[in-house]
Amino acid sequence: MKVEHGIKGQQKTKIKLEELTFYYGKYKAIDNVSMEFLECKVTAIIGPSGCGKSTLIKSINRISEITNDVQVEGKVLLDNKNVYDRDVDLVDLRRRVGMVFQRPNPFPKSIYDNVAFGPRLYGVNNKKRLDEIVEYSLVKSALWNEVKDRLNQSAIGFSGGQQQRLCIARALAVDPEVLLMDEPCAALDPTATARIEELIEDLKKYYTIAIVTHNMQQAARISDYTGFLLNGQLIEYNITTEMFTNPDKKVTEDYITGRFG
Amino acid sequence: MTVGKRKIFNSFFQGLCRSMAFLAMAVLIVILVKVVTNGVGVINLSFLFKAPREGMTEGGIFPAIFGTVCITMLMIVLAIPVGVSAAIYLTEYAGKNFLGRIIRASINNLAGVPSIVFGLFGVGFFVLFIGRGMDKILGIPLLFGQPAMLWAASTLALLVLPVIIVSTEEALNSVSVSLREAAFALGATKWQVVRNVVLPQARSGILTGAILSISRGAGETAPILFTGCAYFLPRLPVFTIPYVHIPVINPLDQFMELSYHIFIMATQSTNVAATRPIQYGTTLVLIALTFLLNLSAIIFRIYFRKRPR
Amino acid sequence: MKYDLQSSNFRAANMPNSTSPESGLKRFGDKRISDLLVESRQANVNRQRVQEFIIEKLLFAGGMAAILFIALIFIFLFKEGAKALFLIKPIEFIGTHILDFDNNRVFACMWQPVGESGKYSIVPLLIGSFLVALPATVISTILGGGCGIYLAEIASAKVREIVKPAIELLAGIPTVVIGFLCLTLLATYVQNAFHTTFRLNAFVGAIGVSLVIIPVIASITDDALRAVPNELREASYGLGATRWETIWKVVVPAGISGVTASIILGMGRALGETMIVVMATGNAALVTGNIFSSVRTMTATIAAELGAVPQGGPQYCALFLVGAILFFITFVLNLVAEMIINRMRKKLRL
């Protein structure tokens, strides 16, 4: 099977997957996927559960290999540098590629310490600098006005939506270039979801965003490009409006019209 | 079998199991009641804070209490660094690889070694091999190569090592994977994740393990029988630093200890029958000590498991 | 599957406008946060790498300590124990020919290590150990198993929260205390009830030891039964079984490997228990099958004699040999129990 896709434009390619195949032990989670993520665009990955969407974006910051026994074939190029090369500094890679997870997972620390966690890891301990970074990140994640008087309160007491925005702020505090979002709204109510979507709309001015979502309407609303993944294979990759109005493949159409998945 | 018979069977056997559980609780209560009623009579300040007199037929048990506290503290100081680092290595670094499996198997086996075998090992390894070896190397007359608090504490530390490792591992594993992932995704190194995310979360669990180990160590007798316990010592295992006159615990001295005191008073003292009240009093002190430690560990654990994450 | 940027089939009008990624980023003077972080990290990255390396090695050493010590225990016990085989003829560990009262040469199994012609038969010690451990295991299998079943299957959550800690507290009582109470109280009760010749005997010791193992068996049985999936219980109730029938014919058989492992572990603990037997069994090294007779276990022999023997002598080495045998027996029992538990874990995919 050979599918020809093409996207023309002035955008720089930020991330390029080249024939990426990804194994958990012996299980093949990603099967020979090639695609690109363009700078300052939102790229959504859709597909039924277990199709490898999360694995796909987690392969970019190499976070899966912490808890699992993984094996990788092919390349993941970030600014034309393969992140699976031996000389890649994982710390630097993960600073450049931030991540937001499915369930809000703030540390059981204060709001301030959550956001300052990243910069502190890199040895930034200057109080004034940290204050500035914390404020900046919270402003960017549209949380500042809600929490500016409660920076020393524990993050655990906040609502799910606020926690998730805090996690976004935490990721922004190390000033990444790419933001990976693994179903960031899966655990949130519609109002909180809408706020996160608004935020993504704003963030994409500065960051390359890859978002995994289960929700087709969400993909249609917020993304510029959409990839449809099924059983670890990239079935179709296209401009979102194109994909949702005029899909190339029957199976894509079936999925987005809700016939399975 | 008829329905009636099945119903009778059903309630009979369930009742049987229930009565067994309550029998076990009753035994616990009987033990406590017997020790308290027989021992409370001799407990007073001079019993707790005076040394034994008249060939240990009168006086208090202060040296034994002091020795128990000293040796358990020394034990925990020796055991915690090794135990906690082993547990961190197992959960965070080794994973399920071959070496990890071997280490785990060793810990399980260490947990099953009879306490008297630890005693034998303590004599053979710590006192004779290490202690005598140090004397020989330093070219000094007998100093390290004899039973002493340091060797007894080392033997006990070995005995409680599996307790500490297993409880620490449990505490580390209860820290959710998503927090670790969040820290790694920010660019944290392995040790940064352990130190800044995992350990703060696991602290109370590790503390619970430490308390349980202290109580276990305070109650053990067999490992210290030959590695440092004394029948009677006219002095505390303390020496005073010259010039500044600060008394410090002397880990190279022998010591008295509560559980050993009970054993020796009950089986080998000059007048076993006449010192029964002292024996019960000592038992009460020991049981109160271990009981408080265990109870606090249990309450601690319930609290820490119920805490929302 | 390849895709090619150049061979476009999209209309240019669809393309969203490009924005410069630089425009919104916070600056400190002319520095972006990312530059600040990278610089800050560069300043101490080498130190950090060294630190990570050293810490990993230290933690590794902690893990290796467990292996090291189990190996050292092996080496020291068997090294000292092996010396006994050179100092004493191996046959003497079973028995020696002695002259009985009628001056006949008879083969006797005796442990009398004192004096010129010490007798080092391990037989009475083995008999003593098992004469205590076997009854203790039987008693605690029944009681501890009952407790475990009650905790896992019958007790309500509230009762469980009281009974479980109580059993843990029972496990936390120092063995010397149990030994002491056996010596002072239980022995008298037992003598009054059974009119035994020996006040301190294997039976008294067995009851004392069982108090130590009941919590072990109860808690492992509890864990094993709670790991049995609920579907099995539901299926059994669905067929009209009573609760006891469900427990006895479905749950216990499903968790049987855990229960077996707990009994084996309990047996290992019973054989290794020292303070209770040294205080409560009378310490007479007799070859007997009578549970109401005084016995001397392997552990009690070591505890009673090691303090008073000269190092390196035959008795000293013989005691290490006894320790080595004891270690070997408990080692095998633990290994078997662990294998059973591992197999169960694999089966239940825990």
Short mmCIF file of C-alpha atoms in Angstrom, two decimals, chain A:
data_model
loop_
_atom_site.label_atom_id
_atom_site.label_comp_id
_atom_site.label_asym_id
_atom_site.label_seq_id
_atom_site.Cartn_x
_atom_site.Cartn_y
_atom_site.Cartn_z
CA MET A 1 0.00 0.00 0.00
CA LYS A 2 1.41 3.37 -0.91
CA VAL A 3 -0.35 6.59 -0.11
CA GLU A 4 0.85 9.83 -1.62
CA HIS A 5 0.36 12.91 0.45
CA GLY A 6 1.71 16.35 0.05
CA ILE A 7 1.50 19.59 1.85
CA LYS A 8 2.81 22.73 0.30
CA GLY A 9 3.56 25.90 2.15
CA GLN A 10 6.17 28.09 3.68
CA GLN A 11 6.13 26.34 7.06
CA LYS A 12 9.28 24.87 8.34
CA THR A 13 9.16 21.18 9.18
CA LYS A 14 9.73 20.89 12.89
CA ILE A 15 9.46 17.15 13.37
CA LYS A 16 9.70 14.49 10.73
CA LEU A 17 9.00 10.82 11.31
CA GLU A 18 10.77 8.60 8.81
CA GLU A 19 9.55 5.03 8.52
CA LEU A 20 9.11 4.86 12.24
CA THR A 21 8.38 1.41 13.64
CA PHE A 22 8.00 1.07 17.38
CA TYR A 23 7.87 -2.07 19.49
CA TYR A 24 6.86 -2.63 23.10
CA GLY A 25 8.78 -5.82 23.74
CA LYS A 26 7.58 -7.93 20.84
CA TYR A 27 4.36 -6.00 20.26
CA LYS A 28 4.47 -3.70 17.25
CA ALA A 29 2.70 -0.49 18.32
CA ILE A 30 3.70 1.76 15.40
CA ASP A 31 4.11 0.29 11.97
CA ASN A 32 6.27 2.15 9.47
CA VAL A 33 4.84 5.65 9.89
CA SER A 34 6.21 8.65 8.00
CA MET A 35 4.79 12.09 8.61
CA GLU A 36 5.72 15.67 9.42
CA PHE A 37 4.75 18.16 12.06
CA LEU A 38 4.99 21.75 10.88
CA GLU A 39 6.23 24.59 13.02
CA CYS A 40 3.58 26.64 14.79
CA LYS A 41 0.79 24.40 13.65
CA VAL A 42 -1.49 22.08 15.56
CA THR A 43 -1.34 18.54 14.27
CA ALA A 44 -3.97 16.17 15.60
CA ILE A 45 -3.62 12.42 15.69
CA ILE A 46 -6.94 10.60 15.69
CA GLY A 47 -7.84 6.95 15.71
CA PRO A 48 -9.56 4.29 17.80
CA SER A 49 -8.19 3.33 21.24
CA GLY A 50 -5.11 1.18 21.13
CA CYS A 51 -4.16 2.28 17.62
CA GLY A 52 -0.84 3.70 18.81
CA LYS A 53 -1.65 7.42 18.91
CA SER A 54 -0.11 8.00 22.33
CA THR A 55 2.88 5.86 21.47
CA LEU A 56 3.40 7.94 18.34
CA ILE A 57 3.76 11.24 20.16
CA LYS A 58 5.58 9.68 23.11
CA SER A 59 8.18 8.44 20.66
CA ILE A 60 9.10 12.07 19.98
CA ASN A 61 10.30 12.91 23.50
CA ARG A 62 11.32 9.30 24.19
CA ILE A 63 9.20 9.08 27.31
CA SER A 64 7.92 5.53 26.69
CA GLU A 65 11.31 4.03 27.30
CA ILE A 66 11.20 4.99 30.97
CA THR A 67 8.64 2.41 31.95
CA ASN A 68 8.72 0.01 29.05
CA ASP A 69 11.07 -2.16 27.15
CA VAL A 70 10.97 -0.52 23.73
CA GLN A 71 12.64 -0.96 20.39
CA VAL A 72 12.70 1.57 17.60
CA GLU A 73 13.34 1.36 13.89
CA GLY A 74 13.39 4.36 11.59
CA LYS A 75 13.98 7.96 12.56
CA VAL A 76 12.36 10.78 14.46
CA LEU A 77 13.94 13.99 13.22
CA LEU A 78 13.65 17.10 15.34
CA ASP A 79 15.05 20.00 13.33
CA ASN A 80 16.71 17.40 11.12
CA LYS A 81 18.45 15.67 14.02
CA ASN A 82 17.42 12.10 14.83
CA VAL A 83 16.37 12.01 18.48
CA TYR A 84 17.33 8.33 18.62
CA ASP A 85 20.94 9.08 17.77
CA ARG A 86 23.42 7.99 20.40
CA ASP A 87 24.76 11.46 21.08
CA VAL A 88 21.35 12.96 21.84
CA ASP A 89 21.09 14.48 25.29
CA LEU A 90 17.74 13.28 26.65
CA VAL A 91 17.55 16.17 29.09
CA ASP A 92 17.90 18.71 26.31
CA LEU A 93 15.49 16.79 24.07
CA ARG A 94 12.84 16.82 26.76
CA ARG A 95 13.38 20.49 27.45
CA ARG A 96 12.72 21.23 23.80
CA VAL A 97 9.77 18.87 23.57
CA GLY A 98 7.30 19.45 26.40
CA MET A 99 4.45 17.16 27.22
CA VAL A 100 0.97 17.33 28.74
CA PHE A 101 -0.61 14.07 29.84
CA GLN A 102 -4.03 12.47 29.70
CA ARG A 103 -4.87 12.98 33.36
CA PRO A 104 -3.79 16.19 35.06
CA ASN A 105 -0.73 15.14 37.03
CA PRO A 106 0.51 18.11 39.05
CA PHE A 107 3.08 17.29 41.71
CA PRO A 108 1.69 17.34 45.24
CA LYS A 109 3.46 20.65 45.81
CA SER A 110 2.41 24.29 45.68
CA ILE A 111 1.43 25.96 42.42
CA TYR A 112 4.68 27.91 42.48
CA ASP A 113 6.83 24.84 43.07
CA ASN A 114 5.04 22.98 40.30
CA VAL A 115 5.83 25.62 37.73
CA ALA A 116 9.32 26.28 39.06
CA PHE A 117 10.08 22.55 39.07
CA GLY A 118 11.43 22.53 35.52
CA PRO A 119 13.69 25.60 35.72
CA ARG A 120 15.05 24.37 39.06
CA LEU A 121 16.05 21.08 37.42
CA TYR A 122 18.29 23.10 35.14
CA GLY A 123 19.91 24.82 38.07
CA VAL A 124 18.01 28.11 37.97
CA ASN A 125 17.67 29.07 41.63
CA ASN A 126 17.62 32.85 41.42
CA LYS A 127 14.36 33.83 43.15
CA LYS A 128 13.71 36.83 40.93
CA ARG A 129 14.25 34.86 37.75
CA LEU A 130 12.04 32.03 39.01
CA ASP A 131 9.29 34.49 39.95
CA GLU A 132 9.39 35.91 36.46
CA ILE A 133 9.33 32.53 34.77
CA VAL A 134 6.44 31.34 36.99
CA GLU A 135 4.40 34.44 36.28
CA TYR A 136 5.15 34.27 32.59
CA SER A 137 4.18 30.60 32.31
CA LEU A 138 1.00 31.03 34.30
CA VAL A 139 0.02 34.03 32.17
CA LYS A 140 0.70 32.05 29.04
CA SER A 141 -1.48 29.18 30.25
CA ALA A 142 -4.29 31.60 31.19
CA LEU A 143 -4.11 30.65 34.85
CA TRP A 144 -2.40 33.68 36.34
CA ASN A 145 -5.50 35.65 37.25
CA GLU A 146 -7.05 32.67 39.02
CA VAL A 147 -4.04 31.68 41.07
CA LYS A 148 -1.84 34.74 41.50
CA ASP A 149 -2.92 35.15 45.15
CA ARG A 150 -2.68 31.45 45.90
CA LEU A 151 0.73 30.52 44.51
CA ASN A 152 1.67 28.78 47.73
CA GLN A 153 -1.42 26.60 47.89
CA SER A 154 -1.12 22.94 47.05
CA ALA A 155 -2.01 22.13 43.46
CA ILE A 156 -4.05 19.13 44.61
CA GLY A 157 -6.98 21.27 45.75
CA PHE A 158 -7.70 22.80 42.34
CA SER A 159 -10.25 21.68 39.76
CA GLY A 160 -9.32 19.27 36.98
CA GLY A 161 -9.31 22.01 34.35
CA GLN A 162 -7.12 24.25 36.47
CA GLN A 163 -4.78 21.36 37.20
CA GLN A 164 -4.46 20.62 33.52
CA ARG A 165 -3.69 24.26 32.74
CA LEU A 166 -1.16 24.15 35.56
CA CYS A 167 0.44 21.16 33.86
CA ILE A 168 0.59 23.19 30.65
CA ALA A 169 2.20 26.07 32.57
CA ARG A 170 4.68 23.63 34.07
CA ALA A 171 5.59 22.42 30.59
CA LEU A 172 5.88 26.00 29.28
CA ALA A 173 8.22 27.02 32.11
CA VAL A 174 11.15 25.31 30.42
CA ASP A 175 10.35 27.17 27.20
CA PRO A 176 9.92 24.19 24.87
CA GLU A 177 9.68 24.38 21.09
CA VAL A 178 7.22 21.54 20.74
CA LEU A 179 4.25 20.70 22.93
CA LEU A 180 2.97 17.12 22.92
CA MET A 181 -0.55 16.70 24.27
CA ASP A 182 -1.82 13.23 24.99
CA GLU A 183 -5.63 13.53 25.12
CA PRO A 184 -5.34 16.56 27.39
CA CYS A 185 -9.10 16.93 27.75
CA ALA A 186 -10.00 13.28 28.28
CA ALA A 187 -10.59 13.76 31.99
CA LEU A 188 -12.24 17.19 31.80
CA ASP A 189 -15.78 18.53 31.58
CA PRO A 190 -16.95 20.49 28.48
CA THR A 191 -16.33 23.94 30.00
CA ALA A 192 -12.78 23.09 31.02
CA THR A 193 -12.25 21.47 27.63
CA ALA A 194 -13.33 24.66 25.87
CA ARG A 195 -10.82 26.68 27.90
CA ILE A 196 -8.00 24.31 27.03
CA GLU A 197 -8.96 24.47 23.35
CA GLU A 198 -8.90 28.26 23.46
CA LEU A 199 -5.52 28.05 25.08
CA ILE A 200 -4.20 25.74 22.37
CA GLU A 201 -5.40 28.18 19.76
CA ASP A 202 -3.31 30.84 21.48
CA LEU A 203 -0.26 28.67 22.15
CA LYS A 204 0.18 27.59 18.58
CA LYS A 205 1.49 31.04 17.75
CA TYR A 206 4.64 30.08 19.60
CA TYR A 207 4.81 26.33 19.74
CA THR A 208 4.57 23.38 17.44
CA ILE A 209 1.73 21.34 18.91
CA ALA A 210 0.99 17.66 18.42
CA ILE A 211 -2.25 16.59 20.05
CA VAL A 212 -3.71 13.14 20.40
CA THR A 213 -7.45 13.14 20.68
CA HIS A 214 -10.28 10.73 20.82
CA ASN A 215 -12.75 13.38 19.96
CA MET A 216 -13.21 14.09 16.24
CA GLN A 217 -14.99 17.40 16.79
CA GLN A 218 -12.06 18.56 18.86
CA ALA A 219 -9.61 17.61 16.13
CA ALA A 220 -11.73 19.46 13.59
CA ARG A 221 -12.00 22.54 15.80
CA ILE A 222 -8.42 23.05 16.84
CA SER A 223 -6.04 21.35 14.46
CA ASP A 224 -4.49 22.48 11.19
CA TYR A 225 -3.48 19.00 10.12
CA THR A 226 -4.85 15.63 11.06
CA GLY A 227 -3.38 12.17 10.85
CA PHE A 228 -5.58 9.11 11.10
CA LEU A 229 -3.92 6.14 12.71
CA LEU A 230 -5.27 2.61 12.66
CA ASN A 231 -3.52 -0.45 14.07
CA GLY A 232 -0.24 1.42 14.21
CA GLN A 233 -0.39 2.47 10.56
CA LEU A 234 -0.90 5.99 9.29
CA ILE A 235 -3.93 5.60 7.04
CA GLU A 236 -4.32 9.20 6.00
CA TYR A 237 -2.64 12.51 6.72
CA ASN A 238 -4.06 15.74 5.47
CA ILE A 239 -5.11 19.29 6.12
CA THR A 240 -7.83 19.01 8.72
CA THR A 241 -10.60 20.71 6.73
CA GLU A 242 -9.77 18.51 3.78
CA MET A 243 -9.70 15.37 5.87
CA PHE A 244 -13.07 16.04 7.46
CA THR A 245 -14.86 17.17 4.31
CA ASN A 246 -13.31 14.97 1.71
CA PRO A 247 -11.39 12.02 3.08
CA ASP A 248 -9.29 10.03 0.66
CA LYS A 249 -10.04 6.65 2.08
CA LYS A 250 -13.21 4.78 2.80
CA VAL A 251 -11.91 3.63 6.18
CA THR A 252 -11.15 7.23 7.23
CA GLU A 253 -14.62 8.29 6.25
CA ASP A 254 -16.08 5.38 8.21
CA TYR A 255 -14.11 6.40 11.28
CA ILE A 256 -14.88 10.11 11.21
CA THR A 257 -18.54 9.53 10.51
CA GLY A 258 -18.62 7.30 13.56
CA ARG A 259 -19.14 3.94 11.94
CA PHE A 260 -16.51 2.37 14.18
CA GLY A 261 -13.97 3.31 16.84
#
